[in-house]
Coordinates of C-alpha atoms in Angstrom, one line a residue:
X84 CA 6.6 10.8 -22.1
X85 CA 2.9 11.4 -21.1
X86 CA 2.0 8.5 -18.6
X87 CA -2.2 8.3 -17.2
X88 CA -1.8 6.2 -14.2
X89 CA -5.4 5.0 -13.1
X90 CA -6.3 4.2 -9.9
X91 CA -9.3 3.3 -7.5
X92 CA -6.9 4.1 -4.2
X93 CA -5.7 7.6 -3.9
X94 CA -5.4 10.2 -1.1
X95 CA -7.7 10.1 1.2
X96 CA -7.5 6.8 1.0
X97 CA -4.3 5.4 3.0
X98 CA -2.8 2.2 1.6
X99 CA 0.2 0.8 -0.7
X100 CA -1.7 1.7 -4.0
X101 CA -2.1 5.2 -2.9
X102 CA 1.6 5.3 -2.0
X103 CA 2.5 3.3 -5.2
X104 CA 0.8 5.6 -7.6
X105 CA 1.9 8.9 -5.9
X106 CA 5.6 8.4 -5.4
X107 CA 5.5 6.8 -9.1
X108 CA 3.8 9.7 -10.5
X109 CA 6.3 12.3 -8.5
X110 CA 9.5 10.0 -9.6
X111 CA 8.4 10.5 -13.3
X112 CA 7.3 14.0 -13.3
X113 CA 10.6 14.6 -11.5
X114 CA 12.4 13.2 -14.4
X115 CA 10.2 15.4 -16.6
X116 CA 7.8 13.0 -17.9
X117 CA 4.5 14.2 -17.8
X118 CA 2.2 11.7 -15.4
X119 CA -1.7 12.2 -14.6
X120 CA -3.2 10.3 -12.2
X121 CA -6.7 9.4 -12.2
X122 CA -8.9 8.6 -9.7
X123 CA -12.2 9.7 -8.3
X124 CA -13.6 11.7 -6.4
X125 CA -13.7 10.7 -2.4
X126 CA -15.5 11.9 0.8
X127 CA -12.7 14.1 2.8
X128 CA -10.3 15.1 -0.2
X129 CA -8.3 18.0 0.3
X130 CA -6.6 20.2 -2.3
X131 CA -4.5 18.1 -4.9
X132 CA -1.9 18.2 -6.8
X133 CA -1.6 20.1 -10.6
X134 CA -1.1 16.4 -11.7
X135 CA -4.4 14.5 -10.5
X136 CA -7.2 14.2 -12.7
X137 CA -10.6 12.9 -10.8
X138 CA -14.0 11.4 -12.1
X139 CA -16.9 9.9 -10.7
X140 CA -17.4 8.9 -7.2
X141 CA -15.6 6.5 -5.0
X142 CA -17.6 4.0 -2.7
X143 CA -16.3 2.2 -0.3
X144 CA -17.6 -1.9 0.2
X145 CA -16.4 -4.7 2.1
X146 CA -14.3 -7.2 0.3
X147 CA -12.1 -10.4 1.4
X148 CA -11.5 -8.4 4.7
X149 CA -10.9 -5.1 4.0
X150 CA -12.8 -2.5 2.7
X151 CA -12.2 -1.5 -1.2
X152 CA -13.2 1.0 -3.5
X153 CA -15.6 1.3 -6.6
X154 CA -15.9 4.2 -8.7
X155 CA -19.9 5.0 -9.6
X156 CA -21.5 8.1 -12.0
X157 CA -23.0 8.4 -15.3
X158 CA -20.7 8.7 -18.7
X159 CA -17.5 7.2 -17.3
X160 CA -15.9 6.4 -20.2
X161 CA -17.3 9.5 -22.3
X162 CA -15.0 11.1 -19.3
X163 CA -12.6 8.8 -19.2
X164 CA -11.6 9.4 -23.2
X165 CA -12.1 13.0 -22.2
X166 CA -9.1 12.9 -19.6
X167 CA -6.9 10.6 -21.9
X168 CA -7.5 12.8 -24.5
X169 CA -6.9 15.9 -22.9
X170 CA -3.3 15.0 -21.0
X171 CA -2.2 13.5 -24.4
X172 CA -1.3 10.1 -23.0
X173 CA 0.7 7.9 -24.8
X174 CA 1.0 5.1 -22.1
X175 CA -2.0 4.2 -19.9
X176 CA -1.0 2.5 -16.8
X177 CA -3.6 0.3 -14.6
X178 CA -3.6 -0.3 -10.9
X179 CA -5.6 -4.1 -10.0
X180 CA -6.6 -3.6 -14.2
X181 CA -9.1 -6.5 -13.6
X182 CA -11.3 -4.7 -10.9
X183 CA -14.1 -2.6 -11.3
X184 CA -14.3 0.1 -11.9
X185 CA -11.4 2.6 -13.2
X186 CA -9.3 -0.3 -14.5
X187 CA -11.6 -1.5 -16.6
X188 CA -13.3 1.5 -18.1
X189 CA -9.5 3.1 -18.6
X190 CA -8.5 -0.4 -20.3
X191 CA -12.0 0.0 -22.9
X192 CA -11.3 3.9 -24.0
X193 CA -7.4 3.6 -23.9
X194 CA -8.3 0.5 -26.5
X195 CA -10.5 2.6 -28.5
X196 CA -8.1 5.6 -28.5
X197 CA -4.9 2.6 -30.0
X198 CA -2.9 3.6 -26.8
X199 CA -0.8 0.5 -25.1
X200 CA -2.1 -0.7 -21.7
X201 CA 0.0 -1.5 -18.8
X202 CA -1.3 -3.0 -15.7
X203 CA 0.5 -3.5 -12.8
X204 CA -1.4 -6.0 -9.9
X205 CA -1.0 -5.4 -6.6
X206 CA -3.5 -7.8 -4.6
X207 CA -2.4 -11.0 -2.5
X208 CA -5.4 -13.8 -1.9
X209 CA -6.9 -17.1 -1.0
X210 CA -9.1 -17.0 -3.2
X211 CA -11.0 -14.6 -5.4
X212 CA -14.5 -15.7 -5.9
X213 CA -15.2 -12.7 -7.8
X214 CA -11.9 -13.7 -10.5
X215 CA -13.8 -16.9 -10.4
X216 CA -16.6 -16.3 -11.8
X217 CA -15.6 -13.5 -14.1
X218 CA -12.2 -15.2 -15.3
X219 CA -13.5 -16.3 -18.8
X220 CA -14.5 -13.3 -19.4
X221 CA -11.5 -11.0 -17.7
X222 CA -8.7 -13.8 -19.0
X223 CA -9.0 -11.6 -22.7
X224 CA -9.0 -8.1 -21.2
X225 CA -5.2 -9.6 -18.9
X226 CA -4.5 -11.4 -22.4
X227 CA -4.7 -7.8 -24.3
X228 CA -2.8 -5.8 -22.0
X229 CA 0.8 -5.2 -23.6
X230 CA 3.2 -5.8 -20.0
X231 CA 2.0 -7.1 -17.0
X232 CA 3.2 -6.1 -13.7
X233 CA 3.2 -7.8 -10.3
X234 CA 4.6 -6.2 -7.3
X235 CA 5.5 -9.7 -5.6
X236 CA 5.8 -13.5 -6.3
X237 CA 2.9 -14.1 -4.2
X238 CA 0.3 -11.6 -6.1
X239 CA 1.5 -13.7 -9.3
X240 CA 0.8 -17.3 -7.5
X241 CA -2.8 -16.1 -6.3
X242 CA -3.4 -14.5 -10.0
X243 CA -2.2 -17.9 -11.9
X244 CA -5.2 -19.6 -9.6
X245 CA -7.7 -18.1 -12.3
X246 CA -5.9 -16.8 -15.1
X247 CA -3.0 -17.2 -17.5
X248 CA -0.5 -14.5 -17.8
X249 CA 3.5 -14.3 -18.0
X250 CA 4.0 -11.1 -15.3
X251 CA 7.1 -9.2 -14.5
X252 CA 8.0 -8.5 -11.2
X253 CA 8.8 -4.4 -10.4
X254 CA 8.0 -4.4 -6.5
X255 CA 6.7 -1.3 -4.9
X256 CA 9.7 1.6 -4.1
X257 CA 9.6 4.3 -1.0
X258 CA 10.6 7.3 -0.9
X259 CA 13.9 7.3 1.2
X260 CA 14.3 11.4 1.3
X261 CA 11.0 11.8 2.0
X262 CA 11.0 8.5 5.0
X263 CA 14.2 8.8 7.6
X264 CA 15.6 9.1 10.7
X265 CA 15.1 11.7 12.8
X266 CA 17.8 11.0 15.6
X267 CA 16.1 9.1 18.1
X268 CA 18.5 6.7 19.8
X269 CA 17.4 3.0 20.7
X270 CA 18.5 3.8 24.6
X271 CA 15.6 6.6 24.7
X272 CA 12.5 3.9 24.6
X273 CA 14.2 2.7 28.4
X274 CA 15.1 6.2 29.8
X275 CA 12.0 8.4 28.3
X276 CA 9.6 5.8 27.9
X277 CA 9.0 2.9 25.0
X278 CA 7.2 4.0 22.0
X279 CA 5.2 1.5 19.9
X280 CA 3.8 2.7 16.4
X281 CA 0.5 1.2 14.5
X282 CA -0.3 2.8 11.1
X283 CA -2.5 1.3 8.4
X284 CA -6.4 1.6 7.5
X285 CA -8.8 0.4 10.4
X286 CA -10.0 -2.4 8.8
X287 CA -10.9 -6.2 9.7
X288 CA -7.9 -7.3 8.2
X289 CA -4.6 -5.3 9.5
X290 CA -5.6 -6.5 13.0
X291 CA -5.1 -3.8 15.2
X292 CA -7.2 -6.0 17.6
X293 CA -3.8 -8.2 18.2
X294 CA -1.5 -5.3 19.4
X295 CA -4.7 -3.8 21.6
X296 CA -4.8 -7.4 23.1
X297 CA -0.8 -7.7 23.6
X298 CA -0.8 -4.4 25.3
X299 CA -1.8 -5.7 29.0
X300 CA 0.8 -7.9 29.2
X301 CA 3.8 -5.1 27.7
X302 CA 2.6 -3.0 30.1
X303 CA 2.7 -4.8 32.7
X304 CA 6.6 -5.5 31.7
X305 CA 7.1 -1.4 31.0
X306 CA 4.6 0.6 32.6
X307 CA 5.5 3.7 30.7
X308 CA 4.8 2.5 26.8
X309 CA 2.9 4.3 24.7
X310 CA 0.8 2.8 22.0
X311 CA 0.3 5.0 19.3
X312 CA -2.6 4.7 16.5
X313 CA -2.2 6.3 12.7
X314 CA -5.0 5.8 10.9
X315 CA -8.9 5.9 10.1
X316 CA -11.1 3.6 9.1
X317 CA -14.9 2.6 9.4
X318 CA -14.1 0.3 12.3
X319 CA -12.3 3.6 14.3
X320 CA -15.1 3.6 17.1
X321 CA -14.9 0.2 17.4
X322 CA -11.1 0.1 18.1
X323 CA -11.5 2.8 20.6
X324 CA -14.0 1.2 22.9
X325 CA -11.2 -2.2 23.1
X326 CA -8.7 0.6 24.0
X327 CA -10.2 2.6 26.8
X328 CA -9.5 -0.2 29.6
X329 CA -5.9 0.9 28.6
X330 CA -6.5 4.6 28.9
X331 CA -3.9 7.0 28.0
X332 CA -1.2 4.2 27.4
X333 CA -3.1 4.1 23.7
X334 CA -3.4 7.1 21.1
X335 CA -5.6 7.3 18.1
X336 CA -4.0 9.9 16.1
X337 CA -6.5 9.6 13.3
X338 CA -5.9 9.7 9.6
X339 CA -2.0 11.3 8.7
X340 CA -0.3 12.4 5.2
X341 CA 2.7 14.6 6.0
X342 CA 3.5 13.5 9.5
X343 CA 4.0 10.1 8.6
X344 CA 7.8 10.1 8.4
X345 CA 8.2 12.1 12.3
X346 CA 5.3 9.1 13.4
X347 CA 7.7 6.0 12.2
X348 CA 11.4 8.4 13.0
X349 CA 10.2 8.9 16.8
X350 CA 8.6 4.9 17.1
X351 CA 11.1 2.8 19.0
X352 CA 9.2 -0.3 17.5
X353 CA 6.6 -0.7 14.7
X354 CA 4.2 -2.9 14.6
X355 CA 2.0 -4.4 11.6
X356 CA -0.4 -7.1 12.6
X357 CA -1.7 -7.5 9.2
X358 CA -2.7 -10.6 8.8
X359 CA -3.3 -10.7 4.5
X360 CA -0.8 -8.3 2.7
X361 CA 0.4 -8.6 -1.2
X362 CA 3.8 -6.5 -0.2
X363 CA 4.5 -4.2 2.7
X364 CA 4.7 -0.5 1.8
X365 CA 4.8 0.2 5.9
X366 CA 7.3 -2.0 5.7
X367 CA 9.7 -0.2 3.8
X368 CA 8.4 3.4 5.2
X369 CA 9.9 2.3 8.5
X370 CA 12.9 0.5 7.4
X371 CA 13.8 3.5 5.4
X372 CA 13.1 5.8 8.8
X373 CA 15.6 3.1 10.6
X374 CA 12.5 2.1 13.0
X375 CA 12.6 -1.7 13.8
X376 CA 9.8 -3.8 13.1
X377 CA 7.8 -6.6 14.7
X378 CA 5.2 -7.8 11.3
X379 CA 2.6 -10.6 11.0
X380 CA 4.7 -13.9 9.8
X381 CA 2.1 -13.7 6.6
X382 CA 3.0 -14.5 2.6
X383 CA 3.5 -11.1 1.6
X384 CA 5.7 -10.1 4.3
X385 CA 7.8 -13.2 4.3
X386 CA 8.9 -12.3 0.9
X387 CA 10.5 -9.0 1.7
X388 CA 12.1 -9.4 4.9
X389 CA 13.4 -13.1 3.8
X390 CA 15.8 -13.6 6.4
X391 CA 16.6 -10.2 6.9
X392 CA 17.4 -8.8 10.5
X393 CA 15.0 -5.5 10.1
X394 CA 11.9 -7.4 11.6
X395 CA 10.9 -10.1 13.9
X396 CA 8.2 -11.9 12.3
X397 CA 5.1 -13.5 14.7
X398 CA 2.7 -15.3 14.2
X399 CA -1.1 -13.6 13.2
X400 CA -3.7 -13.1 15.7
X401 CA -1.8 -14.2 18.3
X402 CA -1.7 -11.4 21.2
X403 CA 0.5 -13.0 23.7
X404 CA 3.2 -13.9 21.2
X405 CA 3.1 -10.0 20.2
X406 CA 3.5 -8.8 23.7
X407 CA 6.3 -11.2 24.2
X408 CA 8.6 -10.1 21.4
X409 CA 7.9 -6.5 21.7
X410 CA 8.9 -6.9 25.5
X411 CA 11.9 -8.3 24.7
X412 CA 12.7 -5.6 22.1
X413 CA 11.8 -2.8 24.1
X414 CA 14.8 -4.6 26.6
X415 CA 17.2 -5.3 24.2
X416 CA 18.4 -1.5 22.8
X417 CA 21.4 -3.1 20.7
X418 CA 19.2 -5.5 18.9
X419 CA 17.0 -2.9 17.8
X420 CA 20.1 -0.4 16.7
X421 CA 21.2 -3.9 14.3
X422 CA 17.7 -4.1 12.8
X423 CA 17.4 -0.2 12.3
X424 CA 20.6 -0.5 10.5
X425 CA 19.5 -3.8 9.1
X426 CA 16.3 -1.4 7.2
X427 CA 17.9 1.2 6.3
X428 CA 20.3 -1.1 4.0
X429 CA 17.4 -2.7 2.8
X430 CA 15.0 0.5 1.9
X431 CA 17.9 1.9 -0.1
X432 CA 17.6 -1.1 -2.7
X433 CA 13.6 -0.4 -3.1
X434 CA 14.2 3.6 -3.4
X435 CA 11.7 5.2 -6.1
X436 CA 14.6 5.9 -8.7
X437 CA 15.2 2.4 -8.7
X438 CA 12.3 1.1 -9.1
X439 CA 11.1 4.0 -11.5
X440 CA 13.7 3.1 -14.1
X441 CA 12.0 -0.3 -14.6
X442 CA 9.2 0.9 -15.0
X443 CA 10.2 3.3 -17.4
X444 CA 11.6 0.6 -19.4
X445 CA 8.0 -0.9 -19.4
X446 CA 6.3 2.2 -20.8
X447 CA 9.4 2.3 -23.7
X448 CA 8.6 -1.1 -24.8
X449 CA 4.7 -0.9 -25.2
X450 CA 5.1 2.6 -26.2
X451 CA 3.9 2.7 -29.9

């Protein structure tokens, strides 16, 4: 099958669509299906893969805390048509199909062209006040799409606010060859020194000012951790002035593709502060890398570790409730071998096979 996937979030860009899309699109092309994905092109790309098809350029503006992406350029859909046509898709599958500017262009030729529409949503809010004033006219495009994708419960409850839709869930999937351990033993963070892990987009809202604010006080209980920082972002300068009172106990790393899995497999603890999240793909990278987790007690994260013992959940935006369960973490070595067990458990019922063969039934419905 010939499957375009269309997205506004691909390498550079770091995030859970990025992630999504990629390890889809390998999955399928592993299984000899023949998936394009389409994007545009960004400041800082590198070479890509055979399979990545790229029009336009991406722009990057602030939106409900974080900072999104909108493609811009003249004759996108002449080009847009031009791709479709070109990698013979028979399936064209959306990323957030209701936001400018991909989805929507992608959803208009694939129409034109008689080829079925999936869209698979990915984004958690409040509220939207772009979906409110828009929804009258977006409620048709959602209405004509044949399957509708959500990757949690709580991306449907913040999409039924302004629209009405039946979705099916197919949550996100991680690559468990690519992420796992890598031998360290939860006794090293006490003899060689704890080791705490950030990784996520500098932006407003995954709240990397929490753990820099929490870090005082772990210190202060271990002297010898070691804060490390994966990531880039517009707001990189301003994360590095909070942290130089803290000298060389914090490391900015900067942005990272293929180290990723050696970052969360030599972490004794990981920590995501996000405070607004749909899903968790971090969450699963370092579950499937057997690295414990402390996460924001937030919607989206809720749903996935529900219960489980992989992660401690604590409350947002507050610094001294981080500091005090990491210090107890970093003390308590047997805890944190039961929740690395606890994650890898859990990351082998989200591996991509898994969650590819749902899709895959999608695409054989709708195909026509």
């Amino acid at each position: 099958m010939r499957i375009a996937l269309v997205t506004e979030f691909y390498y550079p860009h770091l995030g859970g669509v990025t992630e999504h899309v990629h390890h889809l699109a390998l999955e399928l092309r592993r299984r000899g299906h023949e998936a394009t994905v389409v994007t545009s092109n960004m400041t800082g790309q590198g070479e890509d893969p055979p399979f990545v098809r790229r029009l336009g350029t991406s722009r990057l503006v602030y939106s409900n805390g974080s900072f999104a992406r909108i493609t811009t350029g003249f004759g996108l859909m002449r080009r847009m048509t031009a791709v479709l046509r070109e990698t013979g898709a028979e399936v064209v599958h959306l990323q957030d199909a209701l936001a400018p500017t991909l989805g929507l262009v992608a959803s208009s030729a694939a129409w034109r062209m008689g080829l079925p529409v999936v869209g698979t949503f990915h984004t958690w809010f409040r509220r939207s006040p772009g979906y409110w004033a828009f929804r009258r006219l977006l409620q048709p495009r959602l209405d004509r799409l044949d399957a509708r994708i959500a990757v949690s419960r709580p991306v449907v409850q913040a999409m039924s606010k302004y629209f009405r839709a039946e979705f099916e869930i197919i949550p996100n999937g991680v690559n468990v060859e690519y992420f796992h351990p890598n031998g360290r033993r939860p006794s090293d963070a006490l003899t060689s020194g704890p080791r705490l892990l950030f990784l996520g987009r500098l932006d407003p809202r995954n709240g990397l000012d929490t753990v820099l604010a929490a870090m005082p006080e772990i210190l202060a209980a271990y002297p010898a951790t070691q804060l490390t920082v994966v990531g880039d972002g517009p707001l990189r300068g301003y994360y590095q002035r909070k942290a130089r009172s803290l000298g060389d106990r914090v490391r900015f790393a900067g942005a990272v593709f293929t180290e990723r899995p050696d970052y969360y497999g030599t972490a004794d603890l990981y920590l995501c502060p996000t405070t607004k999240a749909s899903f968790g793909i971090t969450l699963l990278e370092a579950m499937a890398s057997g690295t414990p987790m402390i996460v924001s007690d937030i919607t989206g994260f809720r749903e996935l570790v529900d219960g489980g013992a992989e992660a401690v959940l604590v409350p947002k935006g507050d610094p001294a409730a981080w500091a005090g369960a990491a210090a107890a973490l970093i003390g308590d070595p047997a805890r944190r071998g039961t929740m690395g067990a606890a994650g890898l458990a859990k990351a082998a019922r989200y591996a991509w096979p898994r969650v590819a063969d749902r899709v895959l039934a999608v695409y054989e419905r709708v195909k026509r």
